[in-house]
């Protein structure tokens, strides 16, 4: 059965190596077709009557695409219409080498049973394997292999079946050669255009290189990219530098290349001007060449957007840009290393959301697409549905960026819905932040417990029965996924017993099943305004795991014995069954505590907890825990229209901090326990202390108020924040805390076996993890599992003990966490816009948070809203401005703006650009002639009253 | 760049084998006239020469003599040209002494050494080409050489490696698979009784997977034993025909 | 000087066709020979949970209730009375150690040798000191097995004029199993050379001596040059023996002689070329077969 064939490879690493690998050829690889009688395939993939109606191929047929077709036309291949495709192993391997995303997508397509994609292992088939001939390039060999396999198929499938094999290729040479051997072969676009069922598929065709040349034979705009081999040798010799390109969000002509150095030595190289950027797109891995020092420039603080010139001719735009470039070169104070892109090492393109900007010529099928992400350049696409796509949010993929084209070329993928529509916008922001939000698949749901669900005898025997305890939960109003509950009681010896009971999600989600994998991939529940993207299916999140009152629920309990001074005498963990006596909101709980007339068990419970929490908190602050602040807003959402009707900052009550205190305590106790038990693979959370330079802005800011702040340690920072107060300016402290928050580093999950620094800076604790919210965070589920193993309540499984798998999981969780935060912010911003849209123009008091070269950033405490007041305007001459970076201050027409200054601004919605609607703020007070705006009429107020109902 | 895919979705490995399939094993016995026993074995591209001298008087230090059984002396070495990169390999480096020790332990378990008190059996193995599974190829070749030398053994000792990729055990790893990361388990087995002469694994593996991996390795060993058995019987037959009459 | 070089080829084994018997009795290590407990365990077998199991690859031999497995190739297992040729490896107190291709070095006691001066000479302390004068490390001797020790080591003696130190000649080493047991292992071949076919596979070729001096006691070594013709004969015989051994032909005076005669048409150095070897051995086999038949 086995035929052995050895071949020799030469690879280069230091010297020439001769690599000899075995290559077995087999005769038990089946063709995978239902019609075939020779092959003993048990479950053939390809259908008996493959029906794809095409005007060119009127007979039933199977498709064999070549590598480039799969790579570039994956959008088309993914369409449900395309079925019965034979993906050759040669093709699959080439795709794998060249593009990871395309590889993943084609694999998904292969796994999809509906699609009837079959992978034919032609490289190991005795009759389709071919050897590379002397002088033949690897690509040519692969093309020949594809032809050989196609040929084999056309011979192999019995004539009686009347099924033909159609090969798709865009390579002219390949096509000619295939035709010579008598194969049916078409260009991909020819074939797709001939499909009867779905003419729209044509739009999704990626443009091939042949076509590009036809479109623009005009002048060459960009320097040629160097070939990869040259780049590699250049990088080796130090001539070029490799890094990740990051486009500037505010200036489309500028970007930086982030170079990963060894250790902490990462540097950035500045790139300015279209020529220097040389077709790099955000997140691409590029090779740059440093310019000589005399050509170095400083980063411009100017905001420059590519949206000024809508649909104009390319030439005109060019000129305009050149002008902008020149104005920038005036600033030459702090020069940065500057370079130019010489080649792209790896493109990191993904599908982009955005909107279509229609061409001025009506009949034109070529249009510009403006992505929602400002860092992505506009993309030229070809579509016939332009009219229907206008005003719609669409998804587009980039196909390439030829050197004679101002914009990259792409193709249309999907229509998301009309812009401005709440559903569509939410979809866009989820897509743009890479939040998995599709409904749970059937496969995932199949792992849910069957309803009606009840606690079994077996469960009862394994768990501690804590139903008699007076447990209650305290949460924000409207919360349905209650994952924590508390109790507190006095013991006979006079000590207090405090218990934190966390929903036992790991009981329902068993390691490794589809539900677990889905949850691991989602990482966290994402809370948007008026919408929640669950990490686990709703049955669990809002019912079986939610610790609702007066039902029996499974819990994981952490129980301390404490004395009156809140000193922990004893800690234990147990799986338990509880029956919550009450689900309270923060406000309700607060009322119970404050109301002296109430003396029921729950209230006593709460009072005990509250007392302990205060001691705990004081202790924590003593150790240097930071109390930071960030403006948080809540929307009151209309229950019917789901439109925001009111906006208010979140209020904090004593009970908030009470619950928080015990959660922190539980997290710390658990962290210590799992680290003691599994020093190599405990999942922990750390918060690195920020580098001193992060505090520069804080130091500068506070100097203007003649105060000093110490940032040497968390403790000193906390103390100085507590002391920083100004008479008659109560909001100052909050402002300061907001600024301090911005100086902080991001807290991250990590695996204890791969790190040595465990400290949590903000909480001032040597070790920390997340244990208390398993319904909405996957990290907590892992911690639950670890803890369960540690107390012998559950068994371990391989991935849990593998520190590298854990580290990979942590990376995903950190990424999801970050993206969820961004999505959340974007959602708030969008709802803020909706809110102000209905309000018209408002005027409010605010404080200056930052000062920029041509603008000030103002915070409105009432809405927790941050906005930029620009002093430059397109249609007005710029006022005289001087910017002092040291203090920092900005002087406009004689008035100096300092940090923390009180100003009055008008707030309105700028809907001039439907894609990027934004809140516009204009200065009211102090009045600077020609800069500030007059007070708006009282009319909006009336409007507001009306809307408030 | 993505690493190599060790096991495709269709269940084929890099070289076209399925997960449980062995590489092609070829062997010859009695390749040297001078030695008491010798064998040459190819396991895929791993090529090994094994030579056995003895049992004979203990040479060198008298302190090595065991009065109840024979001393087994193994020496493992690799030819300078055995790997992709040409490299001088001095004797007695850490890796080869470890390998020598493992071979010694393996054969002490299989050879009936108590029949030869005060004597010594030398087993020299040399890797001519290394393509993964060096230890197992050495054991298999040495087994043939020992049989060729007419030294009594309990049973064949057959060795094979097994690795673990994507929760699937792979039998008889080649070099690319061995260096592709993941765990590799080497087992030396006395196939008839199913006793394990040596078990070696130097990467971490979760306990739950050990059984399946062992099972795969042991099945592979039994596969190897069939091939070796054939080689021995073939050799035996040829020889006995020559000397038979 | 012309060198003869050739590429490796698969060696063909010569055999007389039609002799495919005795296959059934071949076993390999681990094969169960019988589960019947009525048998006695012999060499090459062991008991594995009451089952008589082979420990070597070879042929099963049954002698009444005794079952042995004889391996095709093995080190020399000495038996009392065997003629061996060996090499002195060590001189110890009152004895020499002799390498005889056996599992342990054999012992030649000072008391088991004929010393100059007649059989009845007493061994004195002086003799012990001058042992090295008689035989020293590296010397070759012929001897007879006097006894076998429990650990398998052999005790030799040279108490006959046939035995003793060997002088000028050529040693050929072959597998012990190829040497046929015969009444005598000392032969004066008619071609002009003598041969000692040691049972241990060591074969000694030497020029046929003239009249032997009785009293030399075997310790006299002639250092006279050997005639060219004798050396040619010895060389030819050596190559013939190697050729026969390569084709696993049993060695005894007749087979060696036949082979010698068959090889005469070829040059001495050509005998070891595979094709010549094949031809010569085949002729030899035919002649042996004819003789038998």
XYZ file of C-alpha atoms in Angstrom, chain B residues 16-107:
92
model
C 1.530 11.012 3.636
C 1.164 8.450 6.370
C -1.931 8.113 8.500
C -1.685 8.598 12.229
C -1.087 4.962 13.115
C 1.059 3.965 10.184
C 4.731 3.183 10.601
C 7.455 4.215 8.280
C 8.898 1.633 5.980
C 11.201 -0.656 7.945
C 13.896 -2.595 6.134
C 16.646 -4.614 7.742
C 19.445 -7.079 7.077
C 21.263 -9.312 9.464
C 24.834 -10.484 9.369
C 26.344 -7.621 7.466
C 29.812 -7.961 8.992
C 32.062 -10.982 8.958
C 34.300 -10.037 11.858
C 31.698 -9.321 14.460
C 29.773 -11.975 16.344
C 26.519 -10.373 15.301
C 25.581 -7.426 13.163
C 22.567 -5.852 11.524
C 21.657 -2.881 9.394
C 18.228 -1.311 9.727
C 16.368 1.471 7.999
C 13.312 2.947 9.608
C 12.206 5.438 7.027
C 15.225 7.631 6.552
C 16.770 6.730 9.862
C 19.591 4.324 9.121
C 21.452 2.413 11.766
C 24.248 -0.081 11.918
C 24.463 -2.312 14.977
C 27.317 -4.627 15.863
C 27.588 -7.091 18.718
C 30.728 -8.660 20.137
C 30.594 -11.268 22.788
C 30.025 -12.666 25.158
C 33.716 -12.492 25.859
C 36.154 -11.964 28.690
C 35.736 -8.612 30.346
C 38.355 -6.301 28.952
C 39.755 -3.352 30.797
C 38.791 -2.772 34.392
C 38.279 -6.006 36.275
C 35.983 -4.182 38.657
C 33.265 -4.244 36.043
C 32.974 -8.012 36.265
C 29.674 -9.271 37.570
C 29.877 -12.724 39.026
C 26.284 -13.704 38.436
C 25.685 -12.402 34.945
C 27.192 -10.737 31.925
C 27.976 -7.053 31.678
C 26.279 -5.302 28.780
C 28.301 -2.523 27.303
C 26.554 -0.231 24.834
C 27.993 2.520 22.774
C 25.875 4.869 20.731
C 27.362 7.203 18.202
C 26.257 9.306 15.284
C 28.143 9.675 12.056
C 29.331 13.177 11.231
C 27.177 13.097 8.130
C 24.082 11.732 9.804
C 22.200 15.008 10.195
C 21.412 17.792 7.789
C 24.281 19.783 9.157
C 27.673 18.132 9.112
C 29.017 18.082 12.598
C 31.891 16.477 14.379
C 30.547 14.377 17.193
C 33.072 13.620 19.893
C 32.578 10.444 21.875
C 30.998 10.604 25.239
C 28.956 13.749 24.865
C 25.986 14.028 27.153
C 23.400 13.033 24.612
C 25.124 9.937 23.374
C 26.086 8.731 26.833
C 22.463 9.068 27.846
C 21.406 7.134 24.791
C 24.050 4.481 25.523
C 22.695 4.134 29.021
C 19.157 3.741 27.770
C 20.216 1.056 25.334
C 22.066 -0.730 28.085
C 19.015 -0.708 30.319
C 16.838 -1.910 27.490
C 19.005 -4.901 26.701
